[in-house]
């Protein structure tokens, strides 16, 4: 898009469905699906660039994300997915350069974050969902194209004169392969660092036998045998999948969203934007009815099943706010409803954790909470009477940068004092990108606290008990509540948005690191820096002049 | 300094000695040393700012670094070091804001890197050298001042109305506490993230009992009992130290450096700068004589002991090139000398590893190699006839982004073909900031390779064997050598310096993360980004307008 400041654009809608895809073709053959990228050149999300050579923009990636989600929920029978290109002479040329060149800094960073999350999701499908991704590289596979292949579990490449994998960002564009590429080279594929160095500075990339020997791809085969080879590998993986062949998927029906720009409503999730104060108030409602009795009941409810409906709504809302509401820097999270019922849903989810659909629902919630963790927005949780921060919904509070819980009731409010409740769900199924639960990350200083808290599952913890347990930050009483909360919100809104982003990214993920956390910390942070540097984005920066015939001119000082 | 482009300044010299200190007072009382910060207001390294309130600039930190080195080598009797302030009413206000405000981006980043390395060195002294650092916080301790305290092993704070610890960077300056502060809060002290969040947005910081309860300091005591308490804690630690009370230290005699801007010579290390090609050729020479027979012999040689002399020279050279030669983006590393003798020195170091001085020498080499790893310069190693990439010196090659080794001899050159040699030293004493040896980081894909290589210790590996063993990147023969190397150097010099910095930082440290690696990856990368953002450094950025009475004006878009 043209710089967001100069040319207002319609908001991006992340909701789509296969019938509306412009860029991807999904085909299912028994237990193997094929997802073919066939980007429509004039189908860009914004004016000003053509999506040549199967290059992508946010719109292309929104469709990919939707397809991946549907494969998981709508196709229990699919145990392997082949990612390939629908074009004859190119696999994928990566993110569209002209699109990047004309985008604002914030757009570039947000675009990379979303594409990273989608690729991490592919890996999660392979690792945890019994739906393994493979790449069939049937033409030149460059930059973001190779990064997409890197996110699959097995890369087969055609051995012809034309096809190579490459990361030409550094030599061509003066930016990083920032969608996980560098990290996956050395931390997933364990390519030797000197070979990775050579590769990442070589425009033309590597092909043939050397690509296998050095670890860039898993197999090369003659072009004529590419399809059959990939199909065979996919079939092997699908045969090992624990997904049920006979089950029926559930339809991800169109997500309802009503209201206007300042007030959005989904089933179970509402968002009110206060532009003057720079904040969005997000309220998640608990279930209105008791959970179904068993996994069959979950399947019968389908997309209406409360935890799934909440996951879908929150997912869409987070993406919407990140992309379309850049100036809303603070998300204030509340809940409303009945703790007992949330608890009952958590019990159902835990009791049927091995059911394919329940597993998908929990994995989806896990991804949504991770999205929250890596969002560049301050998150405060407010615990008030009528709330239900219990189990799955308590994760929202644990994901917050800080929390305020009312100690007691409000004067003149008949509702009782609020309480928090832990369920077994807080102790395992929703790890952060660092691989730890939010509780374990919280209590790194005293890991024994986590065990103590396990013994308090099901207890209603009032403000004093929650503070004592270390679950909340501040517990003002009704006399102090309004002022204390108001001042905290005002203060937050006054700080530098950039300093907050860096601070939050530094404080949220203590403890161990994983491939995912490295992508969001080291790689993305460096990419953000470079996206800000004149050598990339200045008038003579390489990203800016790409395609004009000029070469980038560089300030040669090393920083 | 004024922006480096507009006002050329004399080069920074990192060499100093206690007699020349302006800002620190070192006192030794038995086995406890006290290092008191007493910054001279008009003693700034560059014109344009006053070092009020014990704030620091690079010059202050150069003295600190020197003092820390001398305590290690010159004072074997010292088992604990108290860091405190020599001023009555302030501990330390952190990095000088006006200095930061008038510095170029590169200067800020390089300054933070050096201060980070010095603080990591304090922690290494506490952990590995039997010389434990404690902080006696005898007045307000803000920002970089608190980050300095955080790098010690035990923080005692005066409990008075005046003294608090704080990280006011985010609220006051719109930058991060980027010298390890945020990382050490949550990853070293394991402060709960919501408390760390509150603390890092609170200008006035935290004092008294809450500072202990929340984990920001280890003890608070009345002002009147501060000295005795810290002394007692220091004495306990010194009593447990394994440093020898009776030994005599060795003098870190003034480091000889001759030559001119383009050609620097130290004992055993030479550097030739080729400005047209944007590179520095660094040649490390092997020892000219056999090693001394034992630890007493090492002590007798003192600063002339070859490994120590190499460490000091390389250390100074790295710091010089980083700070004074920003446009020299590529360091080409060579060695010259006799492999047998290097091997013999490694044997001596290994045989006497528990001797305090030998231990210090090895730890110093470890720190120097780490400095190389985190330098924002491309590093190529060239292995030619006459070289001695053996053991300790082989680490230089393993630290390089890539290496070229001549296969065979040069025509008309009587010297034999070059070879590499592993010693036991390559398998332990010099871990990278990620905690792994360079060999282990290199062979993450095949850890068994490291064990295989252990069996080849002492073997002379020619180019074919070295390539087969995975130790070198390319092995051109004499026909290809000149062109291949020349093209590689030219190509490297042509890339965007920023993209290379981000790429190298992403490829060099695969595998696990540590406190140190997190500081250099996540925290520093975010800090670099923020140091580039208009909200901090633009005309109305908070860092820029600090002290003028104006408030920073922010672009409210979150990125």
Short mmCIF file of C-alpha atoms in Angstrom, two decimals, chain A residues 3-5 104-106 109-110 113 169-172 174-177 182-183 185-187 189-202 210 214 322 326-330 373 375-378 380 398-404 432 438 441-446 449 467 469-474 491-513 517-518 520-526 528-530 532-536 542 551 554-559, chain B residues 3-5 104-106 109-110 113 169-172 174-177 182-183 185-187 189-202 210 214 322 326-330 373 375-378 380 398-404 432 438 441-446 449 467 469-474 491-513 517-518 520-526 528-530 532-536 542 551 554-559:
data_model
loop_
_atom_site.label_atom_id
_atom_site.label_comp_id
_atom_site.label_asym_id
_atom_site.label_seq_id
_atom_site.Cartn_x
_atom_site.Cartn_y
_atom_site.Cartn_z
CA UNK A 3 2.38 4.92 2.91
CA UNK A 4 -0.49 4.69 5.33
CA UNK A 5 -0.13 8.31 6.28
CA UNK A 104 5.22 2.02 5.40
CA UNK A 105 7.59 0.67 8.02
CA UNK A 106 4.69 -0.53 10.14
CA UNK A 109 6.77 -5.27 10.00
CA UNK A 110 3.16 -6.34 10.49
CA UNK A 113 4.78 -10.97 11.55
CA UNK A 169 17.60 -10.55 0.00
CA UNK A 170 21.01 -9.43 1.23
CA UNK A 171 22.72 -9.11 -2.16
CA UNK A 172 19.71 -7.79 -4.07
CA UNK A 174 19.79 -4.99 1.39
CA UNK A 175 17.22 -6.52 3.72
CA UNK A 176 17.10 -9.86 5.54
CA UNK A 177 15.24 -13.02 4.67
CA UNK A 182 18.08 -17.29 8.32
CA UNK A 183 16.94 -18.86 11.57
CA UNK A 185 18.77 -22.43 7.92
CA UNK A 186 20.97 -22.72 10.99
CA UNK A 187 18.52 -23.64 13.73
CA UNK A 189 18.11 -27.47 9.17
CA UNK A 190 21.42 -26.95 10.98
CA UNK A 191 23.16 -25.82 7.83
CA UNK A 192 26.76 -25.03 8.68
CA UNK A 193 27.11 -21.34 9.34
CA UNK A 194 29.79 -20.72 6.73
CA UNK A 195 27.71 -22.43 4.08
CA UNK A 196 24.66 -20.47 5.20
CA UNK A 197 26.76 -17.31 4.92
CA UNK A 198 27.80 -18.14 1.37
CA UNK A 199 24.28 -19.13 0.40
CA UNK A 200 22.67 -16.00 1.84
CA UNK A 201 24.93 -13.76 -0.20
CA UNK A 202 24.55 -15.64 -3.48
CA UNK A 210 24.96 -29.46 -3.63
CA UNK A 214 24.72 -28.70 2.15
CA UNK A 322 -2.80 -5.02 14.39
CA UNK A 326 -2.02 0.95 14.38
CA UNK A 327 -2.61 3.91 16.68
CA UNK A 328 -4.50 1.90 19.24
CA UNK A 329 -1.52 0.92 21.36
CA UNK A 330 -3.21 -0.53 24.41
CA UNK A 373 2.06 -12.62 23.12
CA UNK A 375 1.50 -8.49 19.31
CA UNK A 376 3.20 -5.13 19.49
CA UNK A 377 0.53 -3.70 21.74
CA UNK A 378 0.45 -3.21 25.49
CA UNK A 380 -3.64 -4.90 30.45
CA UNK A 398 -1.48 -14.33 32.08
CA UNK A 399 -0.62 -13.03 28.61
CA UNK A 400 -1.15 -9.44 29.75
CA UNK A 401 1.74 -7.14 30.58
CA UNK A 402 0.02 -6.42 33.84
CA UNK A 403 -3.31 -6.91 35.55
CA UNK A 404 -5.55 -5.04 37.94
CA UNK A 432 4.13 -19.64 24.70
CA UNK A 438 2.60 -18.72 30.87
CA UNK A 441 7.38 -18.25 32.42
CA UNK A 442 5.86 -16.16 35.18
CA UNK A 443 7.43 -18.06 38.03
CA UNK A 444 10.92 -18.74 36.72
CA UNK A 445 12.22 -17.48 40.05
CA UNK A 446 10.21 -20.05 41.98
CA UNK A 449 5.02 -22.11 42.83
CA UNK A 467 -2.15 -11.48 44.74
CA UNK A 469 -0.50 -16.52 44.61
CA UNK A 470 1.34 -14.12 42.33
CA UNK A 471 -1.30 -14.17 39.62
CA UNK A 472 -2.19 -10.47 39.49
CA UNK A 473 -0.14 -7.30 39.62
CA UNK A 474 -2.28 -4.84 41.57
CA UNK A 491 0.24 6.78 31.48
CA UNK A 492 0.67 3.84 29.14
CA UNK A 493 -0.88 5.71 26.27
CA UNK A 494 1.61 8.55 26.75
CA UNK A 495 4.80 6.53 26.33
CA UNK A 496 6.69 6.10 23.09
CA UNK A 497 5.06 3.32 21.10
CA UNK A 498 8.46 2.07 19.92
CA UNK A 499 10.02 1.93 23.35
CA UNK A 500 7.00 -0.03 24.58
CA UNK A 501 7.28 -2.49 21.71
CA UNK A 502 10.95 -3.15 22.48
CA UNK A 503 10.36 -3.30 26.22
CA UNK A 504 7.45 -5.70 25.99
CA UNK A 505 9.27 -7.96 23.55
CA UNK A 506 12.13 -8.10 26.03
CA UNK A 507 10.08 -8.79 29.14
CA UNK A 508 7.48 -11.22 27.83
CA UNK A 509 9.70 -14.17 26.98
CA UNK A 510 12.08 -15.03 29.77
CA UNK A 511 13.56 -18.49 29.98
CA UNK A 512 14.43 -20.81 27.13
CA UNK A 513 14.37 -19.98 23.45
CA UNK A 517 11.02 -17.35 19.79
CA UNK A 518 14.28 -16.80 17.92
CA UNK A 520 10.29 -13.28 16.74
CA UNK A 521 13.18 -11.97 18.79
CA UNK A 522 16.52 -11.96 17.04
CA UNK A 523 15.51 -12.24 13.42
CA UNK A 524 12.48 -9.99 13.44
CA UNK A 525 14.18 -7.36 15.55
CA UNK A 526 17.11 -7.20 13.15
CA UNK A 528 12.82 -4.25 11.82
CA UNK A 529 16.06 -2.36 12.28
CA UNK A 530 17.09 -2.90 8.69
CA UNK A 532 14.36 1.43 9.04
CA UNK A 533 17.83 1.97 7.63
CA UNK A 534 18.53 4.34 4.74
CA UNK A 535 20.66 1.64 3.07
CA UNK A 536 17.44 -0.30 2.52
CA UNK A 542 18.51 -1.02 -2.38
CA UNK A 551 22.04 0.01 -7.77
CA UNK A 554 25.22 2.61 0.73
CA UNK A 555 26.54 4.49 3.70
CA UNK A 556 29.48 2.19 4.29
CA UNK A 557 29.64 2.65 8.05
CA UNK A 558 29.11 -0.60 9.88
CA UNK A 559 26.80 -0.45 12.86
CA UNK B 3 27.75 13.10 14.47
CA UNK B 4 30.82 11.38 13.14
CA UNK B 5 30.14 12.59 9.64
CA UNK B 104 25.54 9.13 15.71
CA UNK B 105 23.56 5.92 15.48
CA UNK B 106 26.74 3.90 15.07
CA UNK B 109 25.27 1.09 19.18
CA UNK B 110 29.01 0.56 19.53
CA UNK B 113 28.08 -3.09 22.82
CA UNK B 169 14.57 4.96 29.92
CA UNK B 170 11.13 4.11 28.54
CA UNK B 171 9.15 6.86 30.31
CA UNK B 172 11.84 9.55 30.13
CA UNK B 174 11.77 6.64 24.72
CA UNK B 175 14.66 4.20 24.48
CA UNK B 176 15.34 0.86 26.18
CA UNK B 177 17.51 0.06 29.13
CA UNK B 182 15.53 -5.70 30.75
CA UNK B 183 17.08 -9.09 30.10
CA UNK B 185 15.48 -8.34 35.24
CA UNK B 186 13.54 -11.29 33.89
CA UNK B 187 16.28 -13.74 32.92
CA UNK B 189 16.88 -12.08 38.63
CA UNK B 190 13.67 -13.69 37.38
CA UNK B 191 11.58 -10.71 38.36
CA UNK B 192 7.96 -11.42 37.49
CA UNK B 193 7.18 -9.95 34.10
CA UNK B 194 4.27 -7.81 35.26
CA UNK B 195 6.39 -6.33 38.02
CA UNK B 196 9.23 -5.77 35.57
CA UNK B 197 6.71 -4.05 33.30
CA UNK B 198 5.55 -1.72 36.06
CA UNK B 199 9.10 -1.03 37.18
CA UNK B 200 10.39 -0.26 33.69
CA UNK B 201 7.72 2.38 33.16
CA UNK B 202 8.12 4.06 36.54
CA UNK B 210 9.50 -3.60 48.00
CA UNK B 214 10.02 -7.88 44.08
CA UNK B 322 35.02 -1.13 15.82
CA UNK B 326 33.45 2.12 10.97
CA UNK B 327 33.82 1.95 7.21
CA UNK B 328 36.12 -1.03 7.27
CA UNK B 329 33.45 -3.70 7.08
CA UNK B 330 35.50 -6.80 6.43
CA UNK B 373 31.79 -13.17 17.42
CA UNK B 375 31.53 -7.66 16.18
CA UNK B 376 29.43 -6.16 13.42
CA UNK B 377 32.03 -6.86 10.78
CA UNK B 378 32.30 -9.64 8.25
CA UNK B 380 36.91 -14.13 6.54
CA UNK B 398 36.09 -21.02 13.49
CA UNK B 399 34.85 -17.54 14.47
CA UNK B 400 34.98 -16.41 10.84
CA UNK B 401 31.89 -16.18 8.67
CA UNK B 402 33.74 -18.24 6.11
CA UNK B 403 37.20 -19.48 5.33
CA UNK B 404 39.34 -20.10 2.27
CA UNK B 432 30.73 -18.64 22.42
CA UNK B 438 32.57 -23.00 18.06
CA UNK B 441 27.87 -24.63 17.11
CA UNK B 442 29.31 -25.53 13.72
CA UNK B 443 28.18 -29.12 13.78
CA UNK B 444 24.72 -28.87 15.31
CA UNK B 445 23.50 -31.08 12.47
CA UNK B 446 25.95 -33.83 13.34
CA UNK B 449 31.42 -35.00 14.20
CA UNK B 467 37.28 -29.71 3.92
CA UNK B 469 36.29 -32.64 8.24
CA UNK B 470 33.98 -29.65 7.69
CA UNK B 471 36.42 -27.12 9.09
CA UNK B 472 36.82 -24.84 6.07
CA UNK B 473 34.40 -23.44 3.53
CA UNK B 474 36.34 -23.40 0.27
CA UNK B 491 31.64 -8.95 -3.38
CA UNK B 492 31.43 -8.73 0.39
CA UNK B 493 32.53 -5.13 0.41
CA UNK B 494 29.74 -4.25 -2.02
CA UNK B 495 26.80 -5.46 0.09
CA UNK B 496 24.75 -3.29 2.41
CA UNK B 497 26.61 -3.00 5.71
CA UNK B 498 23.32 -3.17 7.63
CA UNK B 499 22.04 -6.27 5.90
CA UNK B 500 25.35 -7.98 6.61
CA UNK B 501 25.19 -7.03 10.27
CA UNK B 502 21.72 -8.51 10.64
CA UNK B 503 22.57 -11.57 8.59
CA UNK B 504 25.74 -12.36 10.48
CA UNK B 505 24.08 -11.85 13.85
CA UNK B 506 21.41 -14.32 12.75
CA UNK B 507 23.76 -17.00 11.40
CA UNK B 508 26.55 -16.95 13.96
CA UNK B 509 24.68 -18.19 17.02
CA UNK B 510 22.63 -21.27 16.30
CA UNK B 511 21.63 -23.56 19.12
CA UNK B 512 20.85 -22.62 22.69
CA UNK B 513 20.56 -19.13 24.10
CA UNK B 517 23.29 -14.24 23.79
CA UNK B 518 19.88 -12.81 24.63
CA UNK B 520 23.29 -9.37 22.14
CA UNK B 521 20.40 -10.68 20.12
CA UNK B 522 16.97 -9.67 21.30
CA UNK B 523 17.75 -6.73 23.55
CA UNK B 524 20.48 -5.10 21.47
CA UNK B 525 18.59 -5.60 18.23
CA UNK B 526 15.50 -3.89 19.66
CA UNK B 528 19.29 -0.61 17.72
CA UNK B 529 15.87 -0.36 16.13
CA UNK B 530 14.67 2.16 18.67
CA UNK B 532 16.84 4.62 14.75
CA UNK B 533 13.23 5.65 15.33
CA UNK B 534 12.03 9.24 15.08
CA UNK B 535 10.16 8.84 18.38
CA UNK B 536 13.55 8.62 20.08
CA UNK B 542 12.28 12.09 23.53
CA UNK B 551 8.30 16.63 25.97
CA UNK B 554 5.37 10.71 19.25
CA UNK B 555 4.02 9.15 16.10
CA UNK B 556 1.46 6.99 17.85
CA UNK B 557 1.47 4.16 15.36
CA UNK B 558 2.55 0.92 16.93
CA UNK B 559 5.02 -1.15 14.97
#
